[in-house]
Amino acid sequence: MTHILHRLAAAVLAVGLTVPVVACTTTGGTTTINTAELAADAGALDFAAQAIESIPTLSSHLTADQVAQVNAALTQIKTITAQINASTSGSIDINTGRGWASSLATEFQTVLSVAGTVASALDPAVAGYIQTAEQIVPLIEAAVGLTPASVSVTAAALPAPQVRAALYRGV
């Protein structure tokens, strides 16, 4: 676990933090969102999912079906995160953003429910990380307007930049 925590701490320096902004713009009946916040949250979610999956001996405590579920979820998370990062214009159609956010939330919930439960049992320090990781889902949903910002503030004990930083630090 210490190796994972050090890896997570190093990544936070490489990624940096952003100020939470839910920037929706409507022009000619088309609503778009700024991808910066969504990309920051997706990157933290992707990092957390990989950190959970890479916990030593985790896969030996999962069934073959569970390993396949986690691997499929990780693949989807990577794919969606890459799509968000490839959005070079800096804004996307609101429906695209909502689709990405919904998919990320669903896939991450799979990782948390399948691997997170076992990982928490293997190492008590991981349980705290899982609790922090759970906070990113409502933040991603709020970034694209799937939930009101007030709901994400209530659901997450920390603001988005602090949740992301905690995930990268491994706490």
Short mmCIF file of C-alpha atoms in Angstrom, two decimals:
data_model
loop_
_atom_site.label_atom_id
_atom_site.label_comp_id
_atom_site.label_asym_id
_atom_site.label_seq_id
_atom_site.Cartn_x
_atom_site.Cartn_y
_atom_site.Cartn_z
CA MET A 1 0.00 0.00 0.00
CA THR A 2 2.89 2.37 0.74
CA HIS A 3 4.09 2.02 -2.87
CA ILE A 4 0.64 2.98 -4.10
CA LEU A 5 0.52 6.00 -1.79
CA HIS A 6 3.89 7.22 -3.05
CA ARG A 7 2.81 6.70 -6.66
CA LEU A 8 -0.37 8.60 -5.99
CA ALA A 9 1.50 11.50 -4.35
CA ALA A 10 3.88 11.79 -7.30
CA ALA A 11 1.01 11.95 -9.74
CA VAL A 12 -0.63 14.89 -8.03
CA LEU A 13 2.43 16.98 -8.75
CA ALA A 14 2.30 16.01 -12.42
CA VAL A 15 -1.41 16.64 -12.88
CA GLY A 16 -2.03 19.84 -10.95
CA LEU A 17 -5.34 21.15 -9.71
CA THR A 18 -8.12 23.21 -11.23
CA VAL A 19 -10.71 25.50 -9.71
CA PRO A 20 -14.17 23.97 -9.89
CA VAL A 21 -16.11 25.48 -12.76
CA VAL A 22 -19.35 24.22 -14.19
CA ALA A 23 -19.30 26.28 -17.36
CA CYS A 24 -22.36 25.74 -19.49
CA THR A 25 -22.97 27.94 -22.50
CA THR A 26 -26.08 28.06 -24.65
CA THR A 27 -25.74 29.39 -28.19
CA GLY A 28 -28.50 29.07 -30.76
CA GLY A 29 -30.31 26.43 -28.74
CA THR A 30 -27.20 24.26 -28.27
CA THR A 31 -25.85 23.88 -24.75
CA THR A 32 -22.17 23.04 -24.35
CA ILE A 33 -19.96 22.46 -21.32
CA ASN A 34 -16.33 23.32 -20.71
CA THR A 35 -14.37 20.07 -20.63
CA ALA A 36 -11.66 21.20 -18.18
CA GLU A 37 -13.53 20.23 -15.00
CA LEU A 38 -14.83 17.00 -16.49
CA ALA A 39 -11.34 16.08 -17.70
CA ALA A 40 -9.83 16.78 -14.28
CA ASP A 41 -12.43 14.63 -12.52
CA ALA A 42 -12.17 11.86 -15.12
CA GLY A 43 -8.38 11.78 -14.75
CA ALA A 44 -8.66 11.44 -10.97
CA LEU A 45 -11.31 8.75 -11.33
CA ASP A 46 -9.17 6.84 -13.84
CA PHE A 47 -6.16 7.10 -11.54
CA ALA A 48 -8.15 5.89 -8.51
CA ALA A 49 -9.62 2.95 -10.44
CA GLN A 50 -6.15 1.86 -11.55
CA ALA A 51 -4.75 2.30 -8.03
CA ILE A 52 -7.50 0.11 -6.58
CA GLU A 53 -7.00 -2.53 -9.26
CA SER A 54 -3.23 -2.59 -8.73
CA ILE A 55 -3.40 -3.40 -5.01
CA PRO A 56 -1.13 -6.41 -4.48
CA THR A 57 -2.96 -9.74 -4.17
CA LEU A 58 -6.35 -8.17 -4.96
CA SER A 59 -6.93 -10.25 -8.08
CA SER A 60 -6.18 -13.47 -6.18
CA HIS A 61 -9.17 -12.69 -3.93
CA LEU A 62 -11.55 -12.09 -6.84
CA THR A 63 -13.30 -14.66 -8.99
CA ALA A 64 -12.48 -14.84 -12.69
CA ASP A 65 -15.81 -13.14 -13.43
CA GLN A 66 -15.03 -10.33 -11.00
CA VAL A 67 -11.59 -9.80 -12.54
CA ALA A 68 -13.24 -9.64 -15.97
CA GLN A 69 -15.81 -7.11 -14.69
CA VAL A 70 -13.10 -4.88 -13.21
CA ASN A 71 -10.94 -5.13 -16.34
CA ALA A 72 -13.90 -4.25 -18.58
CA ALA A 73 -14.74 -1.27 -16.36
CA LEU A 74 -11.11 -0.10 -16.41
CA THR A 75 -11.05 -0.34 -20.21
CA GLN A 76 -14.22 1.74 -20.48
CA ILE A 77 -12.89 4.33 -18.03
CA LYS A 78 -9.66 4.66 -20.04
CA THR A 79 -11.60 4.95 -23.30
CA ILE A 80 -13.96 7.64 -22.01
CA THR A 81 -11.13 9.56 -20.33
CA ALA A 82 -9.20 9.51 -23.62
CA GLN A 83 -12.27 10.82 -25.47
CA ILE A 84 -12.63 13.66 -22.98
CA ASN A 85 -8.94 14.51 -23.26
CA ALA A 86 -9.18 14.44 -27.07
CA SER A 87 -11.89 17.10 -27.04
CA THR A 88 -9.54 19.77 -28.34
CA SER A 89 -12.10 22.54 -28.67
CA GLY A 90 -12.47 22.79 -24.90
CA SER A 91 -16.23 22.42 -24.99
CA ILE A 92 -18.63 19.67 -25.92
CA ASP A 93 -22.35 19.22 -26.40
CA ILE A 94 -24.04 18.86 -23.01
CA ASN A 95 -25.53 15.49 -23.99
CA THR A 96 -22.10 14.12 -24.89
CA GLY A 97 -20.74 15.32 -21.55
CA ARG A 98 -23.64 13.78 -19.68
CA GLY A 99 -23.16 10.50 -21.51
CA TRP A 100 -19.49 10.44 -20.62
CA ALA A 101 -20.18 11.33 -16.98
CA SER A 102 -22.91 8.68 -16.65
CA SER A 103 -20.66 6.02 -18.16
CA LEU A 104 -17.71 6.99 -15.96
CA ALA A 105 -19.90 6.88 -12.85
CA THR A 106 -21.33 3.47 -13.78
CA GLU A 107 -17.95 1.92 -14.58
CA PHE A 108 -16.31 3.36 -11.47
CA GLN A 109 -19.16 2.06 -9.32
CA THR A 110 -18.41 -1.38 -10.78
CA VAL A 111 -14.76 -1.08 -9.73
CA LEU A 112 -15.77 0.12 -6.26
CA SER A 113 -18.42 -2.53 -5.68
CA VAL A 114 -16.39 -5.47 -7.01
CA ALA A 115 -12.79 -4.63 -6.14
CA GLY A 116 -13.23 -1.92 -3.52
CA THR A 117 -15.02 -4.14 -1.03
CA VAL A 118 -12.35 -6.83 -1.22
CA ALA A 119 -9.51 -4.30 -1.20
CA SER A 120 -10.90 -2.63 1.92
CA ALA A 121 -10.99 -5.98 3.68
CA LEU A 122 -7.39 -6.74 2.68
CA ASP A 123 -5.97 -3.48 4.01
CA PRO A 124 -7.75 -1.11 6.40
CA ALA A 125 -5.82 1.84 4.93
CA VAL A 126 -7.53 1.15 1.61
CA ALA A 127 -10.97 1.59 3.19
CA GLY A 128 -10.32 5.31 3.70
CA TYR A 129 -9.12 5.65 0.12
CA ILE A 130 -12.29 3.93 -1.11
CA GLN A 131 -14.39 6.43 0.87
CA THR A 132 -12.51 9.30 -0.75
CA ALA A 133 -12.85 7.69 -4.18
CA GLU A 134 -16.62 7.41 -3.77
CA GLN A 135 -16.78 11.22 -3.52
CA ILE A 136 -15.66 11.72 -7.15
CA VAL A 137 -18.87 10.28 -8.65
CA PRO A 138 -21.24 13.08 -7.58
CA LEU A 139 -18.60 15.63 -8.56
CA ILE A 140 -18.40 14.23 -12.10
CA GLU A 141 -22.17 14.22 -12.35
CA ALA A 142 -22.36 17.83 -11.11
CA ALA A 143 -19.69 18.94 -13.60
CA VAL A 144 -22.09 18.18 -16.45
CA GLY A 145 -25.29 19.17 -14.70
CA LEU A 146 -26.58 15.65 -13.99
CA THR A 147 -27.01 16.66 -10.35
CA PRO A 148 -27.30 20.13 -8.90
CA ALA A 149 -24.04 21.53 -7.56
CA SER A 150 -25.61 21.68 -4.08
CA VAL A 151 -26.10 17.90 -4.17
CA SER A 152 -22.45 17.33 -5.04
CA VAL A 153 -21.32 19.60 -2.22
CA THR A 154 -23.48 17.67 0.22
CA ALA A 155 -22.40 14.27 -1.13
CA ALA A 156 -18.71 15.14 -1.21
CA ALA A 157 -17.08 16.18 2.04
CA LEU A 158 -14.48 18.18 0.08
CA PRO A 159 -14.55 20.44 -3.00
CA ALA A 160 -13.61 18.79 -6.30
CA PRO A 161 -9.95 19.95 -6.37
CA GLN A 162 -9.40 18.60 -2.87
CA VAL A 163 -11.06 15.26 -3.65
CA ARG A 164 -8.87 14.91 -6.76
CA ALA A 165 -5.74 15.81 -4.79
CA ALA A 166 -6.64 13.29 -2.08
CA LEU A 167 -7.09 10.56 -4.70
CA TYR A 168 -3.70 11.29 -6.23
CA ARG A 169 -2.10 11.39 -2.76
CA GLY A 170 -3.70 8.07 -1.88
CA VAL A 171 -5.75 9.23 1.10
#
